Amino acid sequence: MTTRPLPLHATLGLLLAFALTPARAGCEYTELAAMQVSYPGNQNLPAIQGEINGKQVNMVLDTGSYRTFMLRSEMERQFVEMRLLRQTTAGIGGKAATFTARLKEVAVGPARVKQADFAVLDALEWSGFGALVGADFLTQADLELELADNRIRFLRFHDCGDHTLAYWSTDADRVALQARPYSKVPLVEVRVNGQSMLAAIDTGATVSILDQRAAERLGVKPDSPGSRPAGKTAGVGAGSRPLWRATFDSFAIGEEQIQHPTLTVVDRTDDAGLPRQLDYDMVLGRDFLKTHRVLLANSQQRVYFTYLGGRVFAEPDA
């Protein structure tokens, strides 16, 4: 059935409602918004459309970022006044200056915020993007990731209780969603060589990456037989970090297992050589997400997923 849209403020409004199949009686979901994902300018950054002060802009789709940032270059294009903050924002490439700005209105998918303060990041100034949309915005509802078809959908489920929310398949796997109180970045338990660790589901990462300290705990090092350089990675911050590839015995998430996967590894130490303090040892990037259909069911604190086919862990330059 179709419902009338409700006014959108800082929360999500209803657009379309559907019966859930398979599901228990009365279980339905509401599609709040469906959005196309693009890669403008042949860049390797996933974009969705949003609005800043009434102007339509490209925004980086980044579930791996704990918060949403406006970008300084866009604020300057719109002549928005900014105030420099003392704290900086750390990324894989180092640290970036952070500002704050009050905006008249920001709209992302079904969410619309008016007269609100936003953090502004001095990064990606070359990209032509206006903002980076993080987990704080993206996880306000259940989020379905169909990156193989360049699409995401915001959903809200009704009267489903503990029933599966993977309406597209009776065989979908599921794992617990382990987001932290201070961060909405979606975390799941995975197993590499049988050892449990947490992985972040990160639409902003081109490929899945294992932290070097985790690899070394498993006895795999950059100079181990079979390890080889794999270029560099960059992100927030002016620097870059070297990557290397190595073959491991196994990878598993839920009931899905991959034997002898070749994984990309990165040393996430900062400029001072100190390890960055993160809650996870691995990132599941767009290579994983393009080979799976994924539902971040925040309403149940679960992640549902099905394998679509193809190579799960790609080369960094693929």
PDB file of C-alpha atoms in Angstrom:
ATOM      1  CA  MET A   1       0.000   0.000   0.000  1.00  0.00           C
ATOM      2  CA  THR A   2       1.029   3.627  -0.374  1.00  0.00           C
ATOM      3  CA  THR A   3       1.120   6.137   2.441  1.00  0.00           C
ATOM      4  CA  ARG A   4       1.369   9.882   2.365  1.00  0.00           C
ATOM      5  CA  PRO A   5       4.786  11.369   3.126  1.00  0.00           C
ATOM      6  CA  LEU A   6       5.065  12.938   6.551  1.00  0.00           C
ATOM      7  CA  PRO A   7       6.953  16.208   7.164  1.00  0.00           C
ATOM      8  CA  LEU A   8      10.709  15.636   7.330  1.00  0.00           C
ATOM      9  CA  HIS A   9      12.735  17.318  10.035  1.00  0.00           C
ATOM     10  CA  ALA A  10      15.711  15.690  11.774  1.00  0.00           C
ATOM     11  CA  THR A  11      13.993  12.309  11.676  1.00  0.00           C
ATOM     12  CA  LEU A  12      12.870  10.100   8.816  1.00  0.00           C
ATOM     13  CA  GLY A  13       9.455  10.292   7.172  1.00  0.00           C
ATOM     14  CA  LEU A  14       7.346   7.508   5.635  1.00  0.00           C
ATOM     15  CA  LEU A  15       7.012   7.115   1.885  1.00  0.00           C
ATOM     16  CA  LEU A  16       5.999   3.617   0.797  1.00  0.00           C
ATOM     17  CA  ALA A  17       4.831   0.536   2.705  1.00  0.00           C
ATOM     18  CA  PHE A  18       5.033  -3.070   1.527  1.00  0.00           C
ATOM     19  CA  ALA A  19       4.167  -6.509   2.848  1.00  0.00           C
ATOM     20  CA  LEU A  20       7.300  -8.428   3.806  1.00  0.00           C
ATOM     21  CA  THR A  21       7.802 -11.795   2.098  1.00  0.00           C
ATOM     22  CA  PRO A  22       8.810 -14.146   3.633  1.00  0.00           C
ATOM     23  CA  ALA A  23       7.540 -12.927   6.989  1.00  0.00           C
ATOM     24  CA  ARG A  24       5.113 -13.577   9.771  1.00  0.00           C
ATOM     25  CA  ALA A  25       1.580 -12.195   9.464  1.00  0.00           C
ATOM     26  CA  GLY A  26       1.443  -8.423   9.857  1.00  0.00           C
ATOM     27  CA  CYS A  27       5.153  -7.873   9.201  1.00  0.00           C
ATOM     28  CA  GLU A  28       5.632  -5.000   6.758  1.00  0.00           C
ATOM     29  CA  TYR A  29       8.323  -2.587   5.758  1.00  0.00           C
ATOM     30  CA  THR A  30       8.215   1.029   4.688  1.00  0.00           C
ATOM     31  CA  GLU A  31      10.590   2.316   2.036  1.00  0.00           C
ATOM     32  CA  LEU A  32      11.653   5.737   3.215  1.00  0.00           C
ATOM     33  CA  ALA A  33      13.860   6.464   0.231  1.00  0.00           C
ATOM     34  CA  ALA A  34      15.739   4.740  -2.581  1.00  0.00           C
ATOM     35  CA  MET A  35      18.907   6.439  -3.809  1.00  0.00           C
ATOM     36  CA  GLN A  36      21.250   5.825  -6.705  1.00  0.00           C
ATOM     37  CA  VAL A  37      24.981   5.535  -6.048  1.00  0.00           C
ATOM     38  CA  SER A  38      27.312   7.016  -8.651  1.00  0.00           C
ATOM     39  CA  TYR A  39      31.038   7.631  -9.087  1.00  0.00           C
ATOM     40  CA  PRO A  40      31.214  11.162 -10.535  1.00  0.00           C
ATOM     41  CA  GLY A  41      34.232  12.277 -12.505  1.00  0.00           C
ATOM     42  CA  ASN A  42      35.536   8.701 -12.732  1.00  0.00           C
ATOM     43  CA  GLN A  43      36.621   8.995  -9.109  1.00  0.00           C
ATOM     44  CA  ASN A  44      36.702   6.016  -6.799  1.00  0.00           C
ATOM     45  CA  LEU A  45      34.354   7.683  -4.305  1.00  0.00           C
ATOM     46  CA  PRO A  46      30.708   6.576  -4.046  1.00  0.00           C
ATOM     47  CA  ALA A  47      28.278   9.489  -4.249  1.00  0.00           C
ATOM     48  CA  ILE A  48      24.666  10.051  -3.347  1.00  0.00           C
ATOM     49  CA  GLN A  49      22.751  13.257  -3.990  1.00  0.00           C
ATOM     50  CA  GLY A  50      21.929  15.631  -1.153  1.00  0.00           C
ATOM     51  CA  GLU A  51      21.224  19.286  -0.557  1.00  0.00           C
ATOM     52  CA  ILE A  52      23.079  21.954   1.406  1.00  0.00           C
ATOM     53  CA  ASN A  53      21.181  25.229   1.848  1.00  0.00           C
ATOM     54  CA  GLY A  54      18.965  24.311  -1.102  1.00  0.00           C
ATOM     55  CA  LYS A  55      21.855  23.503  -3.431  1.00  0.00           C
ATOM     56  CA  GLN A  56      22.110  19.959  -4.785  1.00  0.00           C
ATOM     57  CA  VAL A  57      25.562  18.456  -4.218  1.00  0.00           C
ATOM     58  CA  ASN A  58      27.356  15.137  -4.415  1.00  0.00           C
ATOM     59  CA  MET A  59      27.987  13.598  -1.004  1.00  0.00           C
ATOM     60  CA  VAL A  60      30.411  10.767  -0.242  1.00  0.00           C
ATOM     61  CA  LEU A  61      28.543   7.657   0.975  1.00  0.00           C
ATOM     62  CA  ASP A  62      30.631   6.526   3.950  1.00  0.00           C
ATOM     63  CA  THR A  63      29.246   4.143   6.581  1.00  0.00           C
ATOM     64  CA  GLY A  64      32.801   3.889   7.924  1.00  0.00           C
ATOM     65  CA  SER A  65      32.752   7.511   9.130  1.00  0.00           C
ATOM     66  CA  TYR A  66      31.319   7.947  12.614  1.00  0.00           C
ATOM     67  CA  ARG A  67      29.820  11.328  11.729  1.00  0.00           C
ATOM     68  CA  THR A  68      28.701  13.475   8.817  1.00  0.00           C
ATOM     69  CA  PHE A  69      31.024  16.250   7.687  1.00  0.00           C
ATOM     70  CA  MET A  70      30.528  19.175   5.361  1.00  0.00           C
ATOM     71  CA  LEU A  71      33.596  19.864   3.219  1.00  0.00           C
ATOM     72  CA  ARG A  72      35.439  23.159   3.498  1.00  0.00           C
ATOM     73  CA  SER A  73      35.616  23.673  -0.260  1.00  0.00           C
ATOM     74  CA  GLU A  74      31.803  23.547  -0.499  1.00  0.00           C
ATOM     75  CA  MET A  75      31.377  25.924   2.420  1.00  0.00           C
ATOM     76  CA  GLU A  76      33.672  28.369   0.662  1.00  0.00           C
ATOM     77  CA  ARG A  77      31.742  27.987  -2.598  1.00  0.00           C
ATOM     78  CA  GLN A  78      28.570  28.901  -0.704  1.00  0.00           C
ATOM     79  CA  PHE A  79      30.239  31.674   1.346  1.00  0.00           C
ATOM     80  CA  VAL A  80      29.277  29.973   4.621  1.00  0.00           C
ATOM     81  CA  GLU A  81      31.025  31.350   7.709  1.00  0.00           C
ATOM     82  CA  MET A  82      33.164  28.768   9.528  1.00  0.00           C
ATOM     83  CA  ARG A  83      34.903  28.661  12.886  1.00  0.00           C
ATOM     84  CA  LEU A  84      38.116  26.676  13.350  1.00  0.00           C
ATOM     85  CA  LEU A  85      38.007  24.082  16.122  1.00  0.00           C
ATOM     86  CA  ARG A  86      40.934  23.071  18.285  1.00  0.00           C
ATOM     87  CA  GLN A  87      40.515  19.376  17.598  1.00  0.00           C
ATOM     88  CA  THR A  88      41.500  17.746  14.324  1.00  0.00           C
ATOM     89  CA  THR A  89      40.005  14.756  12.559  1.00  0.00           C
ATOM     90  CA  ALA A  90      42.216  11.704  12.043  1.00  0.00           C
ATOM     91  CA  GLY A  91      42.116   9.501   8.960  1.00  0.00           C
ATOM     92  CA  ILE A  92      44.259   6.946   7.213  1.00  0.00           C
ATOM     93  CA  GLY A  93      46.339   9.763   5.704  1.00  0.00           C
ATOM     94  CA  GLY A  94      46.924  11.660   8.940  1.00  0.00           C
ATOM     95  CA  LYS A  95      45.044  14.576  10.476  1.00  0.00           C
ATOM     96  CA  ALA A  96      42.860  17.257   8.939  1.00  0.00           C
ATOM     97  CA  ALA A  97      41.727  20.606  10.304  1.00  0.00           C
ATOM     98  CA  THR A  98      38.104  20.715  11.463  1.00  0.00           C
ATOM     99  CA  PHE A  99      35.730  23.663  11.502  1.00  0.00           C
ATOM    100  CA  THR A 100      32.126  24.166  12.504  1.00  0.00           C
ATOM    101  CA  ALA A 101      29.390  25.955  10.554  1.00  0.00           C
ATOM    102  CA  ARG A 102      25.699  26.643  11.056  1.00  0.00           C
ATOM    103  CA  LEU A 103      23.651  25.694   8.010  1.00  0.00           C
ATOM    104  CA  LYS A 104      20.122  26.675   7.089  1.00  0.00           C
ATOM    105  CA  GLU A 105      19.207  23.222   5.838  1.00  0.00           C
ATOM    106  CA  VAL A 106      20.826  19.892   4.987  1.00  0.00           C
ATOM    107  CA  ALA A 107      18.917  17.053   3.295  1.00  0.00           C
ATOM    108  CA  VAL A 108      20.256  13.520   2.861  1.00  0.00           C
ATOM    109  CA  GLY A 109      17.881  10.893   1.544  1.00  0.00           C
ATOM    110  CA  PRO A 110      14.747  11.037   3.705  1.00  0.00           C
ATOM    111  CA  ALA A 111      16.374  13.110   6.455  1.00  0.00           C
ATOM    112  CA  ARG A 112      16.207  16.883   6.563  1.00  0.00           C
ATOM    113  CA  VAL A 113      17.835  19.056   9.229  1.00  0.00           C
ATOM    114  CA  LYS A 114      17.267  22.794   9.585  1.00  0.00           C
ATOM    115  CA  GLN A 115      19.290  25.457  11.396  1.00  0.00           C
ATOM    116  CA  ALA A 116      21.903  23.008  12.676  1.00  0.00           C
ATOM    117  CA  ASP A 117      25.632  23.096  13.376  1.00  0.00           C
ATOM    118  CA  PHE A 118      27.815  20.728  11.343  1.00  0.00           C
ATOM    119  CA  ALA A 119      31.461  19.768  11.508  1.00  0.00           C
ATOM    120  CA  VAL A 120      33.405  20.899   8.441  1.00  0.00           C
ATOM    121  CA  LEU A 121      36.402  18.929   7.231  1.00  0.00           C
ATOM    122  CA  ASP A 122      39.358  20.440   5.411  1.00  0.00           C
ATOM    123  CA  ALA A 123      39.790  17.451   3.091  1.00  0.00           C
ATOM    124  CA  LEU A 124      38.898  16.138  -0.372  1.00  0.00           C
ATOM    125  CA  GLU A 125      39.045  19.685  -1.680  1.00  0.00           C
ATOM    126  CA  TRP A 126      39.877  18.388  -5.171  1.00  0.00           C
ATOM    127  CA  SER A 127      36.898  16.068  -5.365  1.00  0.00           C
ATOM    128  CA  GLY A 128      33.980  18.361  -6.141  1.00  0.00           C
ATOM    129  CA  PHE A 129      31.997  16.759  -3.323  1.00  0.00           C
ATOM    130  CA  GLY A 130      30.036  18.897  -0.909  1.00  0.00           C
ATOM    131  CA  ALA A 131      29.868  16.608   2.110  1.00  0.00           C
ATOM    132  CA  LEU A 132      30.739  13.231   3.537  1.00  0.00           C
ATOM    133  CA  VAL A 133      27.665  11.399   4.871  1.00  0.00           C
ATOM    134  CA  GLY A 134      28.567   9.190   7.812  1.00  0.00           C
ATOM    135  CA  ALA A 135      26.949   6.532   9.936  1.00  0.00           C
ATOM    136  CA  ASP A 136      25.143   9.051  12.146  1.00  0.00           C
ATOM    137  CA  PHE A 137      22.867  10.005   9.225  1.00  0.00           C
ATOM    138  CA  LEU A 138      22.863   6.692   7.379  1.00  0.00           C
ATOM    139  CA  THR A 139      21.817   4.515  10.323  1.00  0.00           C
ATOM    140  CA  GLN A 140      18.757   6.500  11.425  1.00  0.00           C
ATOM    141  CA  ALA A 141      16.721   3.757   9.752  1.00  0.00           C
ATOM    142  CA  ASP A 142      17.487   0.265   8.485  1.00  0.00           C
ATOM    143  CA  LEU A 143      19.801   0.609   5.496  1.00  0.00           C
ATOM    144  CA  GLU A 144      19.868  -1.804   2.569  1.00  0.00           C
ATOM    145  CA  LEU A 145      23.060  -1.796   0.502  1.00  0.00           C
ATOM    146  CA  GLU A 146      22.700  -3.028  -3.071  1.00  0.00           C
ATOM    147  CA  LEU A 147      26.007  -1.752  -4.380  1.00  0.00           C
ATOM    148  CA  ALA A 148      26.105  -4.339  -7.166  1.00  0.00           C
ATOM    149  CA  ASP A 149      23.182  -2.358  -8.625  1.00  0.00           C
ATOM    150  CA  ASN A 150      24.477   1.033  -7.401  1.00  0.00           C
ATOM    151  CA  ARG A 151      21.526   1.547  -5.074  1.00  0.00           C
ATOM    152  CA  ILE A 152      20.800   2.013  -1.381  1.00  0.00           C
ATOM    153  CA  ARG A 153      17.448   2.036   0.356  1.00  0.00           C
ATOM    154  CA  PHE A 154      16.305   3.380   3.699  1.00  0.00           C
ATOM    155  CA  LEU A 155      13.696   1.080   5.266  1.00  0.00           C
ATOM    156  CA  ARG A 156      11.574   0.910   8.378  1.00  0.00           C
ATOM    157  CA  PHE A 157      10.016  -2.397   9.480  1.00  0.00           C
ATOM    158  CA  HIS A 158       6.699  -2.750  11.316  1.00  0.00           C
ATOM    159  CA  ASP A 159       5.398  -5.560  13.569  1.00  0.00           C
ATOM    160  CA  CYS A 160       8.169  -7.978  12.598  1.00  0.00           C
ATOM    161  CA  GLY A 161       9.377  -8.838  16.103  1.00  0.00           C
ATOM    162  CA  ASP A 162      12.349 -11.214  15.947  1.00  0.00           C
ATOM    163  CA  HIS A 163      11.494 -12.438  12.449  1.00  0.00           C
ATOM    164  CA  THR A 164      14.022 -12.273   9.626  1.00  0.00           C
ATOM    165  CA  LEU A 165      14.023  -8.965   7.778  1.00  0.00           C
ATOM    166  CA  ALA A 166      15.810 -10.342   4.706  1.00  0.00           C
ATOM    167  CA  TYR A 167      12.655 -10.183   2.598  1.00  0.00           C
ATOM    168  CA  TRP A 168      14.489 -11.027  -0.651  1.00  0.00           C
ATOM    169  CA  SER A 169      15.724 -14.492   0.407  1.00  0.00           C
ATOM    170  CA  THR A 170      14.819 -17.395   2.678  1.00  0.00           C
ATOM    171  CA  ASP A 171      18.511 -18.333   2.869  1.00  0.00           C
ATOM    172  CA  ALA A 172      20.036 -15.060   4.024  1.00  0.00           C
ATOM    173  CA  ASP A 173      22.756 -15.285   6.644  1.00  0.00           C
ATOM    174  CA  ARG A 174      22.770 -12.974   9.655  1.00  0.00           C
ATOM    175  CA  VAL A 175      25.210 -11.758  12.282  1.00  0.00           C
ATOM    176  CA  ALA A 176      24.917  -9.429  15.259  1.00  0.00           C
ATOM    177  CA  LEU A 177      25.402  -5.705  14.648  1.00  0.00           C
ATOM    178  CA  GLN A 178      27.871  -4.418  17.208  1.00  0.00           C
ATOM    179  CA  ALA A 179      27.756  -0.613  16.930  1.00  0.00           C
ATOM    180  CA  ARG A 180      29.134   1.252  19.928  1.00  0.00           C
ATOM    181  CA  PRO A 181      27.177   3.834  22.010  1.00  0.00           C
ATOM    182  CA  TYR A 182      29.599   6.560  20.926  1.00  0.00           C
ATOM    183  CA  SER A 183      29.685   5.548  17.259  1.00  0.00           C
ATOM    184  CA  LYS A 184      27.119   4.260  14.775  1.00  0.00           C
ATOM    185  CA  VAL A 185      29.731   2.705  12.479  1.00  0.00           C
ATOM    186  CA  PRO A 186      28.362  -0.816  11.812  1.00  0.00           C
ATOM    187  CA  LEU A 187      30.630  -3.512  13.264  1.00  0.00           C
ATOM    188  CA  VAL A 188      30.322  -7.284  12.818  1.00  0.00           C
ATOM    189  CA  GLU A 189      32.302 -10.270  14.033  1.00  0.00           C
ATOM    190  CA  VAL A 190      34.418 -12.049  11.429  1.00  0.00           C
ATOM    191  CA  ARG A 191      37.003 -14.813  11.701  1.00  0.00           C
ATOM    192  CA  VAL A 192      40.379 -14.794   9.948  1.00  0.00           C
ATOM    193  CA  ASN A 193      42.319 -18.053  10.277  1.00  0.00           C
ATOM    194  CA  GLY A 194      39.748 -18.987  12.918  1.00  0.00           C
ATOM    195  CA  GLN A 195      40.517 -15.958  15.107  1.00  0.00           C
ATOM    196  CA  SER A 196      37.555 -13.716  15.921  1.00  0.00           C
ATOM    197  CA  MET A 197      37.848  -9.970  15.338  1.00  0.00           C
ATOM    198  CA  LEU A 198      35.571  -7.038  14.593  1.00  0.00           C
ATOM    199  CA  ALA A 199      35.158  -5.620  11.097  1.00  0.00           C
ATOM    200  CA  ALA A 200      33.603  -2.306  10.075  1.00  0.00           C
ATOM    201  CA  ILE A 201      31.196  -2.277   7.132  1.00  0.00           C
ATOM    202  CA  ASP A 202      32.579   0.653   5.167  1.00  0.00           C
ATOM    203  CA  THR A 203      31.027   1.890   1.928  1.00  0.00           C
ATOM    204  CA  GLY A 204      33.783   4.492   1.706  1.00  0.00           C
ATOM    205  CA  ALA A 205      36.553   1.882   1.367  1.00  0.00           C
ATOM    206  CA  THR A 206      37.349   0.683  -2.137  1.00  0.00           C
ATOM    207  CA  VAL A 207      38.544  -2.722  -0.944  1.00  0.00           C
ATOM    208  CA  SER A 208      38.473  -4.699   2.272  1.00  0.00           C
ATOM    209  CA  ILE A 209      41.542  -4.173   4.447  1.00  0.00           C
ATOM    210  CA  LEU A 210      43.038  -6.041   7.397  1.00  0.00           C
ATOM    211  CA  ASP A 211      45.056  -4.173  10.014  1.00  0.00           C
ATOM    212  CA  GLN A 212      48.732  -5.129  10.022  1.00  0.00           C
ATOM    213  CA  ARG A 213      48.770  -5.766  13.766  1.00  0.00           C
ATOM    214  CA  ALA A 214      45.959  -8.305  13.333  1.00  0.00           C
ATOM    215  CA  ALA A 215      47.840  -9.966  10.463  1.00  0.00           C
ATOM    216  CA  GLU A 216      50.988 -10.166  12.573  1.00  0.00           C
ATOM    217  CA  ARG A 217      49.032 -11.794  15.425  1.00  0.00           C
ATOM    218  CA  LEU A 218      48.210 -14.504  12.895  1.00  0.00           C
ATOM    219  CA  GLY A 219      51.882 -14.862  11.976  1.00  0.00           C
ATOM    220  CA  VAL A 220      51.619 -13.067   8.619  1.00  0.00           C
ATOM    221  CA  LYS A 221      54.063 -10.190   8.045  1.00  0.00           C
ATOM    222  CA  PRO A 222      55.118  -7.993   5.108  1.00  0.00           C
ATOM    223  CA  ASP A 223      58.262 -10.111   4.658  1.00  0.00           C
ATOM    224  CA  SER A 224      56.467 -13.469   5.007  1.00  0.00           C
ATOM    225  CA  PRO A 225      56.701 -15.811   2.003  1.00  0.00           C
ATOM    226  CA  GLY A 226      54.065 -14.836  -0.543  1.00  0.00           C
ATOM    227  CA  SER A 227      53.504 -11.316   0.805  1.00  0.00           C
ATOM    228  CA  ARG A 228      53.858  -8.571  -1.803  1.00  0.00           C
ATOM    229  CA  PRO A 229      53.462  -4.776  -2.021  1.00  0.00           C
ATOM    230  CA  ALA A 230      50.088  -3.515  -3.279  1.00  0.00           C
ATOM    231  CA  GLY A 231      50.424   0.239  -3.667  1.00  0.00           C
ATOM    232  CA  LYS A 232      49.157   2.847  -1.231  1.00  0.00           C
ATOM    233  CA  THR A 233      45.886   4.041   0.231  1.00  0.00           C
ATOM    234  CA  ALA A 234      44.801   7.563   1.108  1.00  0.00           C
ATOM    235  CA  GLY A 235      41.815   9.263   2.685  1.00  0.00           C
ATOM    236  CA  VAL A 236      41.363  12.006   5.239  1.00  0.00           C
ATOM    237  CA  GLY A 237      44.723  13.680   5.808  1.00  0.00           C
ATOM    238  CA  ALA A 238      47.460  14.634   3.377  1.00  0.00           C
ATOM    239  CA  GLY A 239      49.470  11.426   3.595  1.00  0.00           C
ATOM    240  CA  SER A 240      49.097   7.845   2.420  1.00  0.00           C
ATOM    241  CA  ARG A 241      49.866   4.410   3.830  1.00  0.00           C
ATOM    242  CA  PRO A 242      51.511   1.454   2.043  1.00  0.00           C
ATOM    243  CA  LEU A 243      49.432  -1.636   1.347  1.00  0.00           C
ATOM    244  CA  TRP A 244      50.509  -5.229   0.964  1.00  0.00           C
ATOM    245  CA  ARG A 245      48.745  -8.466   0.034  1.00  0.00           C
ATOM    246  CA  ALA A 246      49.013 -11.894   1.620  1.00  0.00           C
ATOM    247  CA  THR A 247      47.148 -15.183   1.507  1.00  0.00           C
ATOM    248  CA  PHE A 248      45.485 -16.418   4.706  1.00  0.00           C
ATOM    249  CA  ASP A 249      44.061 -19.822   5.569  1.00  0.00           C
ATOM    250  CA  SER A 250      40.437 -18.739   5.852  1.00  0.00           C
ATOM    251  CA  PHE A 251      37.914 -15.946   6.276  1.00  0.00           C
ATOM    252  CA  ALA A 252      34.422 -16.372   7.703  1.00  0.00           C
ATOM    253  CA  ILE A 253      31.418 -14.208   8.475  1.00  0.00           C
ATOM    254  CA  GLY A 254      28.372 -15.949   9.864  1.00  0.00           C
ATOM    255  CA  GLU A 255      28.044 -19.238   7.993  1.00  0.00           C
ATOM    256  CA  GLU A 256      29.885 -17.978   4.916  1.00  0.00           C
ATOM    257  CA  GLN A 257      33.469 -19.177   4.611  1.00  0.00           C
ATOM    258  CA  ILE A 258      36.215 -18.450   2.102  1.00  0.00           C
ATOM    259  CA  GLN A 259      39.250 -20.710   1.949  1.00  0.00           C
ATOM    260  CA  HIS A 260      42.714 -19.268   1.277  1.00  0.00           C
ATOM    261  CA  PRO A 261      41.639 -15.669   0.623  1.00  0.00           C
ATOM    262  CA  THR A 262      44.202 -13.092  -0.435  1.00  0.00           C
ATOM    263  CA  LEU A 263      43.650 -10.014   1.722  1.00  0.00           C
ATOM    264  CA  THR A 264      44.939  -6.455   1.558  1.00  0.00           C
ATOM    265  CA  VAL A 265      46.795  -5.336   4.699  1.00  0.00           C
ATOM    266  CA  VAL A 266      47.624  -1.828   5.930  1.00  0.00           C
ATOM    267  CA  ASP A 267      49.738  -0.426   8.735  1.00  0.00           C
ATOM    268  CA  ARG A 268      47.388   2.011  10.480  1.00  0.00           C
ATOM    269  CA  THR A 269      49.977   3.692  12.683  1.00  0.00           C
ATOM    270  CA  ASP A 270      49.848   7.487  12.752  1.00  0.00           C
ATOM    271  CA  ASP A 271      52.550   9.976  11.730  1.00  0.00           C
ATOM    272  CA  ALA A 272      54.304   9.449  15.068  1.00  0.00           C
ATOM    273  CA  GLY A 273      54.419   5.681  14.576  1.00  0.00           C
ATOM    274  CA  LEU A 274      51.713   5.057  17.172  1.00  0.00           C
ATOM    275  CA  PRO A 275      48.801   2.693  16.436  1.00  0.00           C
ATOM    276  CA  ARG A 276      45.461   4.390  15.825  1.00  0.00           C
ATOM    277  CA  GLN A 277      42.941   3.440  18.482  1.00  0.00           C
ATOM    278  CA  LEU A 278      40.070   1.847  16.583  1.00  0.00           C
ATOM    279  CA  ASP A 279      37.401  -0.624  17.650  1.00  0.00           C
ATOM    280  CA  TYR A 280      37.999  -2.979  14.735  1.00  0.00           C
ATOM    281  CA  ASP A 281      40.786  -4.903  13.012  1.00  0.00           C
ATOM    282  CA  MET A 282      39.271  -5.164   9.541  1.00  0.00           C
ATOM    283  CA  VAL A 283      37.252  -3.127   7.075  1.00  0.00           C
ATOM    284  CA  LEU A 284      34.733  -4.790   4.760  1.00  0.00           C
ATOM    285  CA  GLY A 285      34.817  -2.462   1.777  1.00  0.00           C
ATOM    286  CA  ARG A 286      32.982  -2.149  -1.512  1.00  0.00           C
ATOM    287  CA  ASP A 287      34.545  -5.318  -2.953  1.00  0.00           C
ATOM    288  CA  PHE A 288      32.714  -7.305  -0.265  1.00  0.00           C
ATOM    289  CA  LEU A 289      29.584  -5.157  -0.550  1.00  0.00           C
ATOM    290  CA  LYS A 290      29.348  -5.462  -4.350  1.00  0.00           C
ATOM    291  CA  THR A 291      29.384  -9.254  -4.060  1.00  0.00           C
ATOM    292  CA  HIS A 292      26.702  -9.307  -1.354  1.00  0.00           C
ATOM    293  CA  ARG A 293      23.267  -7.885  -0.742  1.00  0.00           C
ATOM    294  CA  VAL A 294      23.372  -6.420   2.753  1.00  0.00           C
ATOM    295  CA  LEU A 295      20.759  -5.088   5.159  1.00  0.00           C
ATOM    296  CA  LEU A 296      21.981  -3.121   8.161  1.00  0.00           C
ATOM    297  CA  ALA A 297      18.978  -3.850  10.376  1.00  0.00           C
ATOM    298  CA  ASN A 298      19.590  -1.305  13.116  1.00  0.00           C
ATOM    299  CA  SER A 299      16.080  -1.964  14.457  1.00  0.00           C
ATOM    300  CA  GLN A 300      17.131  -5.517  15.365  1.00  0.00           C
ATOM    301  CA  GLN A 301      20.856  -4.916  15.836  1.00  0.00           C
ATOM    302  CA  ARG A 302      21.567  -7.427  13.068  1.00  0.00           C
ATOM    303  CA  VAL A 303      23.150  -7.546   9.641  1.00  0.00           C
ATOM    304  CA  TYR A 304      21.516  -9.751   6.988  1.00  0.00           C
ATOM    305  CA  PHE A 305      23.428 -10.684   3.850  1.00  0.00           C
ATOM    306  CA  THR A 306      23.439 -12.998   0.855  1.00  0.00           C
ATOM    307  CA  TYR A 307      26.310 -13.796  -1.491  1.00  0.00           C
ATOM    308  CA  LEU A 308      25.642 -12.704  -5.090  1.00  0.00           C
ATOM    309  CA  GLY A 309      28.715 -14.196  -6.742  1.00  0.00           C
ATOM    310  CA  GLY A 310      32.099 -12.940  -7.858  1.00  0.00           C
ATOM    311  CA  ARG A 311      35.452 -12.359  -6.209  1.00  0.00           C
ATOM    312  CA  VAL A 312      34.887 -11.076  -2.676  1.00  0.00           C
ATOM    313  CA  PHE A 313      38.306  -9.561  -1.922  1.00  0.00           C
ATOM    314  CA  ALA A 314      39.610  -7.544  -4.853  1.00  0.00           C
ATOM    315  CA  GLU A 315      43.005  -6.078  -5.648  1.00  0.00           C
ATOM    316  CA  PRO A 316      43.341  -2.445  -4.481  1.00  0.00           C
ATOM    317  CA  ASP A 317      43.605  -1.147  -8.044  1.00  0.00           C
ATOM    318  CA  ALA A 318      40.837  -3.360  -9.452  1.00  0.00           C
TER     319      ALA A 318
END
